[in-house]
Structure formats: structure tokens, C-alpha cells
Coordinates of C-alpha atoms in Angstrom, one line a residue:
M1 CA 33.8 40.7 47.8
R2 CA 36.0 43.7 48.1
D3 CA 38.5 44.7 45.5
A4 CA 42.2 44.1 46.2
Y5 CA 45.0 46.4 45.2
L6 CA 48.8 46.1 44.7
I7 CA 50.2 49.1 46.6
G8 CA 53.9 48.2 46.7
A9 CA 56.5 45.6 45.7
G10 CA 60.2 45.1 45.9
Q11 CA 62.9 42.5 45.7
S12 CA 66.6 41.8 46.4
A13 CA 69.0 41.3 43.6
Y14 CA 69.0 37.7 42.2
G15 CA 72.3 35.8 42.0
A16 CA 74.8 34.1 44.3
F17 CA 75.4 35.8 47.6
P18 CA 77.6 33.8 50.0
D19 CA 77.5 36.5 52.6
E20 CA 73.7 36.7 52.7
S21 CA 71.2 34.6 54.5
Y22 CA 67.6 33.9 53.6
R23 CA 66.6 36.3 56.4
S24 CA 68.8 39.1 55.2
L25 CA 67.6 38.7 51.6
F26 CA 64.0 38.8 52.7
R27 CA 64.6 41.9 54.7
T28 CA 66.1 43.6 51.6
A29 CA 62.9 42.7 49.6
F30 CA 60.6 43.7 52.4
E31 CA 62.2 47.1 52.9
A32 CA 62.1 47.7 49.1
A33 CA 58.4 46.9 49.1
V34 CA 57.7 49.3 51.9
E35 CA 59.7 52.1 50.3
S36 CA 57.9 51.6 47.0
V37 CA 54.4 52.5 48.4
P38 CA 53.7 56.0 46.9
A39 CA 52.3 57.7 50.0
G40 CA 54.5 56.0 52.5
F41 CA 53.7 52.9 54.6
D42 CA 53.9 51.8 58.2
P43 CA 54.6 48.0 58.5
D44 CA 52.3 48.0 61.6
A45 CA 49.4 48.2 59.2
I46 CA 50.1 44.6 58.0
D47 CA 47.4 42.2 59.3
E48 CA 48.7 38.9 57.9
A49 CA 51.5 37.5 55.8
F50 CA 52.0 34.6 53.4
V51 CA 55.6 33.5 52.5
G52 CA 56.6 31.1 49.8
T53 CA 59.6 28.9 49.8
L54 CA 60.6 25.4 48.8
G55 CA 63.4 25.1 51.4
V56 CA 66.3 24.1 49.1
G57 CA 69.0 22.5 51.2
G58 CA 66.6 21.7 54.0
R59 CA 67.1 25.0 55.8
Q60 CA 64.4 25.9 58.3
L61 CA 61.8 23.7 56.7
G62 CA 59.5 24.2 59.6
L63 CA 58.2 27.7 60.4
S64 CA 60.3 29.4 57.7
G65 CA 57.5 31.9 57.3
P66 CA 57.6 33.3 60.8
A67 CA 61.4 33.0 60.7
V68 CA 61.6 35.8 58.1
T69 CA 58.6 37.9 59.2
E70 CA 59.8 38.0 62.8
H71 CA 63.2 39.0 61.5
V72 CA 61.8 42.1 59.7
G73 CA 59.9 43.2 62.7
L74 CA 56.4 41.9 62.1
G75 CA 56.2 40.5 65.6
G76 CA 53.0 38.6 66.2
V77 CA 51.6 39.0 62.7
P78 CA 50.0 35.7 61.6
C79 CA 52.2 34.1 58.9
T80 CA 51.6 31.1 56.8
R81 CA 54.3 29.3 54.7
V82 CA 53.2 28.4 51.2
E83 CA 54.9 25.6 49.3
N84 CA 53.9 24.9 45.7
A85 CA 57.4 24.3 44.3
C86 CA 58.4 27.1 41.9
A87 CA 54.9 28.6 42.2
A88 CA 55.2 29.0 46.0
S89 CA 55.1 32.8 46.1
G90 CA 52.7 33.1 43.2
F91 CA 50.3 31.2 45.4
S92 CA 51.2 33.4 48.4
I93 CA 50.0 36.4 46.3
R94 CA 46.8 34.5 45.6
Q95 CA 46.3 33.8 49.3
A96 CA 46.9 37.5 50.1
V97 CA 44.3 38.5 47.6
Q98 CA 41.8 36.0 49.0
A99 CA 42.4 37.3 52.6
V100 CA 41.7 40.9 51.5
K101 CA 38.7 40.1 49.3
S102 CA 37.1 38.0 52.1
G103 CA 37.3 40.9 54.5
M104 CA 39.6 39.1 56.9
A105 CA 42.5 41.6 56.4
D106 CA 43.0 45.1 55.0
V107 CA 46.7 44.9 54.3
V108 CA 48.6 41.6 53.6
L109 CA 52.3 40.9 52.9
A110 CA 52.9 38.2 50.3
G111 CA 56.4 37.2 49.3
G112 CA 59.0 34.5 49.0
F113 CA 62.7 33.6 49.3
E114 CA 65.2 30.9 48.4
V115 CA 68.9 30.3 48.9
M116 CA 70.2 27.8 46.3
T117 CA 73.8 28.5 45.5
D118 CA 75.4 27.3 48.7
A119 CA 74.7 23.6 48.0
S120 CA 76.7 21.3 45.8
S121 CA 75.3 20.7 42.3
D122 CA 74.2 17.2 43.3
A123 CA 72.4 18.5 46.4
T124 CA 70.7 21.3 44.4
K125 CA 69.7 18.7 41.7
Y126 CA 68.1 16.6 44.5
W127 CA 66.1 19.5 45.9
L128 CA 65.0 20.7 42.5
G129 CA 63.8 17.1 41.9
V130 CA 61.5 17.0 44.8
S131 CA 59.1 19.2 42.8
G132 CA 58.7 16.4 40.3
E133 CA 57.0 13.1 40.8
T134 CA 59.2 11.5 43.5
E135 CA 58.9 7.8 42.9
W136 CA 59.0 7.6 39.1
E137 CA 60.8 10.7 38.0
R138 CA 63.3 11.8 40.7
L139 CA 64.3 8.4 42.0
S140 CA 64.8 7.1 38.5
G141 CA 67.2 9.9 37.8
T142 CA 65.1 12.2 35.7
T143 CA 66.1 15.9 36.1
F144 CA 64.0 18.9 35.5
S145 CA 66.0 19.8 32.4
G146 CA 65.4 16.3 31.3
V147 CA 61.6 16.7 31.8
Y148 CA 61.4 20.0 29.9
A149 CA 63.7 18.5 27.2
Q150 CA 61.0 15.8 26.7
M151 CA 58.4 18.6 26.4
A152 CA 60.6 20.5 23.9
S153 CA 61.2 17.3 21.8
A154 CA 57.5 16.6 21.7
H155 CA 56.6 20.1 20.7
M156 CA 59.3 20.1 17.9
E157 CA 58.1 16.8 16.6
R158 CA 54.4 17.7 16.7
Y159 CA 54.5 21.3 15.5
G160 CA 57.9 21.7 13.8
T161 CA 59.2 24.1 16.5
T162 CA 63.0 24.7 16.0
R163 CA 66.0 25.1 18.1
E164 CA 66.4 28.6 16.6
Q165 CA 62.9 29.5 17.9
L166 CA 63.9 28.2 21.4
S167 CA 67.0 30.3 21.2
R168 CA 65.1 33.5 20.3
V169 CA 63.4 33.2 23.7
A170 CA 66.9 33.4 25.3
V171 CA 68.0 36.3 23.1
K172 CA 64.9 38.3 23.9
N173 CA 65.0 37.7 27.6
H174 CA 68.7 38.4 28.0
E175 CA 68.3 41.7 26.1
N176 CA 65.6 42.7 28.6
G177 CA 67.6 41.3 31.6
A178 CA 70.6 43.4 30.5
R179 CA 68.5 46.4 31.4
N180 CA 67.5 45.1 34.8
P181 CA 69.9 45.9 37.6
K182 CA 68.4 43.1 39.7
A183 CA 69.1 40.4 37.1
Q184 CA 71.5 37.6 37.8
L185 CA 72.5 37.1 34.2
G186 CA 72.3 40.7 33.1
F187 CA 74.0 40.4 29.8
E188 CA 72.9 40.0 26.2
C189 CA 73.5 36.9 24.1
T190 CA 73.2 36.2 20.4
L191 CA 71.4 33.5 18.5
E192 CA 74.7 31.8 17.8
D193 CA 75.5 31.9 21.6
A194 CA 72.3 30.2 22.4
Q195 CA 72.3 27.6 19.7
S196 CA 76.0 26.6 20.0
A197 CA 76.1 26.5 23.8
P198 CA 76.8 23.1 25.5
V199 CA 73.8 20.7 25.5
V200 CA 72.2 20.3 28.9
A201 CA 69.5 17.9 27.9
D202 CA 68.9 17.6 24.2
P203 CA 67.5 19.7 22.6
L204 CA 68.1 22.2 25.4
T205 CA 71.4 24.0 25.6
L206 CA 72.8 26.0 28.5
Y207 CA 71.2 29.2 27.2
H208 CA 67.8 27.5 27.1
C209 CA 67.9 26.9 30.9
C210 CA 67.5 29.3 33.8
P211 CA 70.2 29.6 36.5
T212 CA 69.9 28.6 40.2
S213 CA 69.6 31.7 42.3
D214 CA 69.5 33.3 45.7
G215 CA 66.9 36.0 46.2
A216 CA 63.7 37.3 47.8
A217 CA 60.7 39.3 46.7
C218 CA 57.7 40.9 48.5
A219 CA 54.4 42.5 47.5
L220 CA 51.8 44.5 49.6
I221 CA 48.1 43.9 48.9
A222 CA 45.5 46.3 50.3
S223 CA 41.7 46.4 50.3
E224 CA 39.6 49.0 48.6
D225 CA 38.7 50.4 52.0
V226 CA 42.3 51.6 52.7
V227 CA 44.0 51.9 49.3
E228 CA 43.5 55.6 49.1
S229 CA 45.7 56.0 52.1
Y230 CA 48.6 54.6 50.2
T231 CA 48.3 55.8 46.6
D232 CA 46.5 58.1 44.2
D233 CA 47.2 55.7 41.3
P234 CA 45.8 52.4 42.3
I235 CA 46.8 49.1 40.7
R236 CA 43.9 46.7 41.0
V237 CA 44.3 42.9 41.2
A238 CA 41.7 42.5 38.5
G239 CA 41.8 38.7 38.4
V240 CA 43.5 35.7 39.9
G241 CA 43.3 32.1 39.0
A242 CA 45.0 28.8 39.8
G243 CA 45.1 25.3 38.6
S244 CA 46.6 21.9 39.5
D245 CA 47.5 18.8 37.6
A246 CA 49.3 15.5 37.9
V247 CA 52.8 16.2 39.3
G248 CA 54.5 13.7 37.0
L249 CA 54.8 14.6 33.3
F250 CA 54.3 11.0 32.3
Q251 CA 51.0 11.0 34.1
R252 CA 49.5 13.6 31.8
E253 CA 47.7 13.2 28.4
S254 CA 50.0 15.6 26.6
Y255 CA 53.6 16.7 26.7
T256 CA 53.0 19.8 24.7
E257 CA 50.8 21.8 27.0
I258 CA 50.4 22.6 30.7
P259 CA 46.6 22.4 31.5
A260 CA 47.1 23.9 35.0
S261 CA 48.3 27.1 33.3
R262 CA 45.3 27.1 30.9
R263 CA 42.9 26.6 33.8
A264 CA 44.5 29.3 35.9
A265 CA 44.5 31.8 33.0
E266 CA 40.8 31.1 32.2
A267 CA 39.8 31.8 35.8
A268 CA 41.9 35.0 36.0
Y269 CA 40.6 36.3 32.7
E270 CA 37.0 35.6 33.7
M271 CA 37.4 37.4 37.0
A272 CA 39.1 40.4 35.4
G273 CA 36.6 40.6 32.5
V274 CA 39.4 40.7 30.0
G275 CA 41.2 38.4 27.6
P276 CA 44.7 38.0 26.3
D277 CA 44.1 40.6 23.5
D278 CA 43.7 43.2 26.3
L279 CA 47.1 42.7 27.8
D280 CA 49.9 45.2 27.5
F281 CA 52.6 43.0 28.9
A282 CA 53.2 39.7 30.6
E283 CA 55.7 38.0 32.9
V284 CA 55.6 34.2 32.2
H285 CA 57.4 31.3 33.7
D286 CA 60.3 30.6 31.5
C287 CA 62.4 28.2 33.6
F288 CA 63.4 26.7 30.2
A289 CA 62.9 28.3 26.8
I290 CA 60.2 25.7 25.9
A291 CA 58.3 26.8 29.0
E292 CA 57.8 30.3 27.6
L293 CA 56.6 28.9 24.2
L294 CA 54.2 26.6 26.0
A295 CA 53.0 29.6 28.1
Y296 CA 52.2 31.6 24.9
E297 CA 49.7 28.8 23.9
D298 CA 48.4 28.0 27.3
L299 CA 47.7 31.6 28.1
G300 CA 45.9 32.3 24.8
F301 CA 48.5 34.5 23.2
C302 CA 48.4 32.3 20.1
E303 CA 46.9 29.0 18.9
R304 CA 48.4 25.6 19.6
G305 CA 51.6 25.0 17.7
E306 CA 52.0 28.7 16.8
S307 CA 54.3 29.8 19.6
G308 CA 57.4 29.4 17.5
D309 CA 56.0 31.7 14.9
L310 CA 55.0 34.2 17.6
I311 CA 58.5 34.5 19.0
E312 CA 59.9 34.9 15.5
S313 CA 57.3 37.7 14.7
G314 CA 58.8 40.0 17.3
R315 CA 55.4 40.6 18.9
T316 CA 56.7 39.5 22.4
E317 CA 59.8 41.7 22.3
R318 CA 60.0 44.8 24.5
D319 CA 58.7 47.1 21.7
G320 CA 56.2 44.6 20.3
D321 CA 52.5 44.3 20.7
L322 CA 52.7 42.1 23.7
P323 CA 56.0 42.4 25.5
V324 CA 56.8 39.2 27.5
N325 CA 59.3 39.0 30.3
T326 CA 60.5 42.6 30.3
S327 CA 62.3 41.8 33.6
G328 CA 64.5 39.3 31.8
G329 CA 62.3 36.4 33.0
L330 CA 63.6 33.5 34.9
K331 CA 66.2 32.9 32.2
S332 CA 68.1 36.2 32.7
K333 CA 66.7 37.7 35.9
G334 CA 67.1 34.4 37.8
H335 CA 65.0 31.8 39.5
P336 CA 65.2 31.7 43.3
I337 CA 62.3 29.2 43.5
G338 CA 60.3 30.5 46.4
A339 CA 60.7 34.1 45.3
T340 CA 59.9 33.8 41.6
G341 CA 56.2 34.4 41.5
A342 CA 56.4 37.5 43.8
G343 CA 59.3 38.7 41.7
Q344 CA 57.1 38.7 38.6
V345 CA 54.7 40.9 40.5
V346 CA 57.5 43.3 41.3
E347 CA 58.0 43.8 37.5
A348 CA 54.2 44.2 37.0
F349 CA 54.2 46.9 39.8
A350 CA 57.1 48.7 38.2
Q351 CA 55.6 48.6 34.7
L352 CA 52.1 49.7 35.8
S353 CA 53.6 52.5 38.0
G354 CA 55.8 53.7 35.1
E355 CA 58.9 53.0 37.1
A356 CA 60.6 50.3 34.9
G357 CA 63.3 52.6 33.6
D358 CA 64.6 51.7 30.1
R359 CA 62.5 48.5 30.3
Q360 CA 59.3 50.5 30.4
V361 CA 56.5 49.6 28.0
D362 CA 54.3 52.3 26.6
D363 CA 51.4 53.4 28.8
P364 CA 50.3 49.9 30.1
V365 CA 46.9 49.3 31.6
Y366 CA 46.7 45.5 32.0
G367 CA 49.6 43.2 32.9
L368 CA 49.7 39.5 33.6
T369 CA 51.9 37.3 35.7
H370 CA 52.2 33.5 35.3
N371 CA 53.9 31.2 37.8
V372 CA 54.3 27.4 37.4
G373 CA 55.2 24.8 40.0
G374 CA 57.5 22.0 38.8
S375 CA 56.7 20.9 35.3
G376 CA 53.1 21.9 35.6
G377 CA 51.7 20.3 38.8
A378 CA 50.4 23.8 39.8
A379 CA 50.1 27.2 38.2
V380 CA 48.8 30.6 39.2
V381 CA 47.9 33.6 37.0
C382 CA 47.3 37.2 38.1
V383 CA 45.9 40.1 36.0
F384 CA 46.7 43.6 37.2
E385 CA 44.9 46.7 36.1
R386 CA 46.2 50.3 36.4
E387 CA 43.0 52.2 37.1
V388 CA 43.0 55.2 34.9
M389 CA 41.8 58.3 36.8
V390 CA 39.3 60.4 34.7

């Protein structure tokens, strides 16, 4: 199969935008992606598109993919909507890579969008809940913060993880998000702020939970046959992997791991021919602080039960050995469900292109993105490689 390359990526700001529509947000992201291609880009080169969205609020549930691609001028380009809850656009990236690798397309648009802030809190809670197990979780009143609170409690009981360690995730990601002009919560917080904030679902406080967000993100994937037309500094999609699991947390054997993430990571590492020790940075799915700690373990950054020690060590800070969530993560940057996975790829593109500003890590070669659907019913992992020209 042919190699696939990331040639451009862009996003809208994340936040609450009452004067924007899902179409206008997607246009902003699309135009940013086009403008980011180093040697220039003609949208007429796009052969296919994959667009991720959950459809919060019930807006344009049918044909929402063509609704946005037609709006940005991709008339007639085949478009598929991808829905895998919070991992929707992460899976749209995977579909784009598969289309390029198979030879069915040379240039593919992958992206996602969501508008979440124009609904009432009860309506938003309902739509978030549909990504959990419908009959026994959502209809019994269990919220996603409640599900992840169960995971946090189990991890604390089994491994001795502390609320302070959860809070360190928030402090780190807010520090990074404060440097990201696209971030919804672009301000710093202290350990005291995070630990003393109102409890949302014990042991999770407000600062342990990501916000609801409006936003969109897009990436452009090209084949090895045409990549030289767009850049002299190619970023290869070295590996991509995906996994699924039972949708309901109660249906799984353990509350302290997400097997879909582990399976996705193993497949991506194998395809890329690298391991976690080779990574220079990672964007992981931190919808709640405990989710980032679980990701450390599921992705092989540390052994089981050692994620609390890892966050305390400083290794995952921006100037550490393995910076995690330099964008601010879902916690600070925001979490517009359908856009989140593609938004992680936007940060990977910026870092590997050396365009991340004062978030820039030192001379990265390998970066990873990790996108989870629901509480772990689906996960997708991508490994990107900046090809060093000799």
C-alpha cells in the first residue's frame, strides 16, 4: 500500500459562538487547512471527504457531511459522515488514510464539527448520554461525568491515585492552553483551584472536566504520489490503529483501563515500527482528568497504576521528556465532540511543522494522537513522523 501524508490542517477557535453555525465553523477550519499547505493548495484536488459529527441537538442528522462540504465549495465530491461519538473525526482521519493507502484517492479531506452550546444543559446532557450504553446507563440517569467518576474511584482504590494527581492534569493542560489562541479555556489554574472547585461527580471537580464546545477542525491527507506537489517537508502518517469495546462501562472486565485504546495503540505502533519510547509528544483524550491518566497506561507511557507518579514527575509537561496535550487538551482547548480527533491532528501538524509558537516542543520527529469515543467503546490512535531530509 502507498504511504499517506498529512499536508495541511486547521481549525476554528473552540468555545461558545452564538452567531456561528456548524457550516460557518467548518468553513473556517477548512480554509485554515487549505492555507496551511506549504506549497499552496487547490481544493479541486480533493477526491473524497470524511466528516465526523455526533449531531448534538439533532441538527441535520442526515447528510450532515455533504451539508458542510457543499457549503465550502466541494461540489460533487463524495462525502461520508462518520459517527463514533467523541472519536468521530479521529475515525474520519483513519478513513482518509485508508482511502489514500488503498489507491482509491490521492487527496482526501478529513474533519469534523459540533455545535453544543446552544442547547439547554438538560438537552446537552441527553445528547452526551447517547454515546453511553443507552438502556442501562443513560436511561437510568448515569451521566458521563458519573461514568468517569466511577473509573477515577476505581483507579484511586486500586492504585492509590490521588485527587492531587488528577488536579495536576488540569494544571498542566491549562498552562498549555493559555498559550493556545484557539483554546476555549485559555487561562492557567493552580492546584488549589483544581482541588477546591465544586464537585461535579465525586471525586471529579469542575477543573477535572472538559467544557462543552462549538468548533470544527480539518486535515488534508495526500498520497506519496502527489505529496511533493504540496510540501518539501513531508509528515508521514506512519501508523494508524483502531479498537472497539463494549459501549457500557459496566459491561467491561475492568474500570481502570480502556482496552480499545490499548488495541488501537498496539496496531498503530506496529504499523509505524516504533514504540512509546520513540514519541516526542502526544495529544491524548482527556475529557476528564482520569482519562489522561488512563491513556498514559493504555498507550504504554508507563506501567499499570503508575500514571499518577508519571504526572507528578513532570515528564508529560511541555518541557518534559514526553509532552502531553501541548494544545491544552480537551480540558483547556475544548471538546466539540465531532471535531476533537481532527483537532488533535491540527496540533500534531503544528508541532511537526515547527509552527506551534510558544507551545513548540524541541525538534520533534514522532507525534501521537489518541481519540476515544464515549467511555471507551471506540478508540483511534495515529502516529505521525516528520521525515528528516538528509
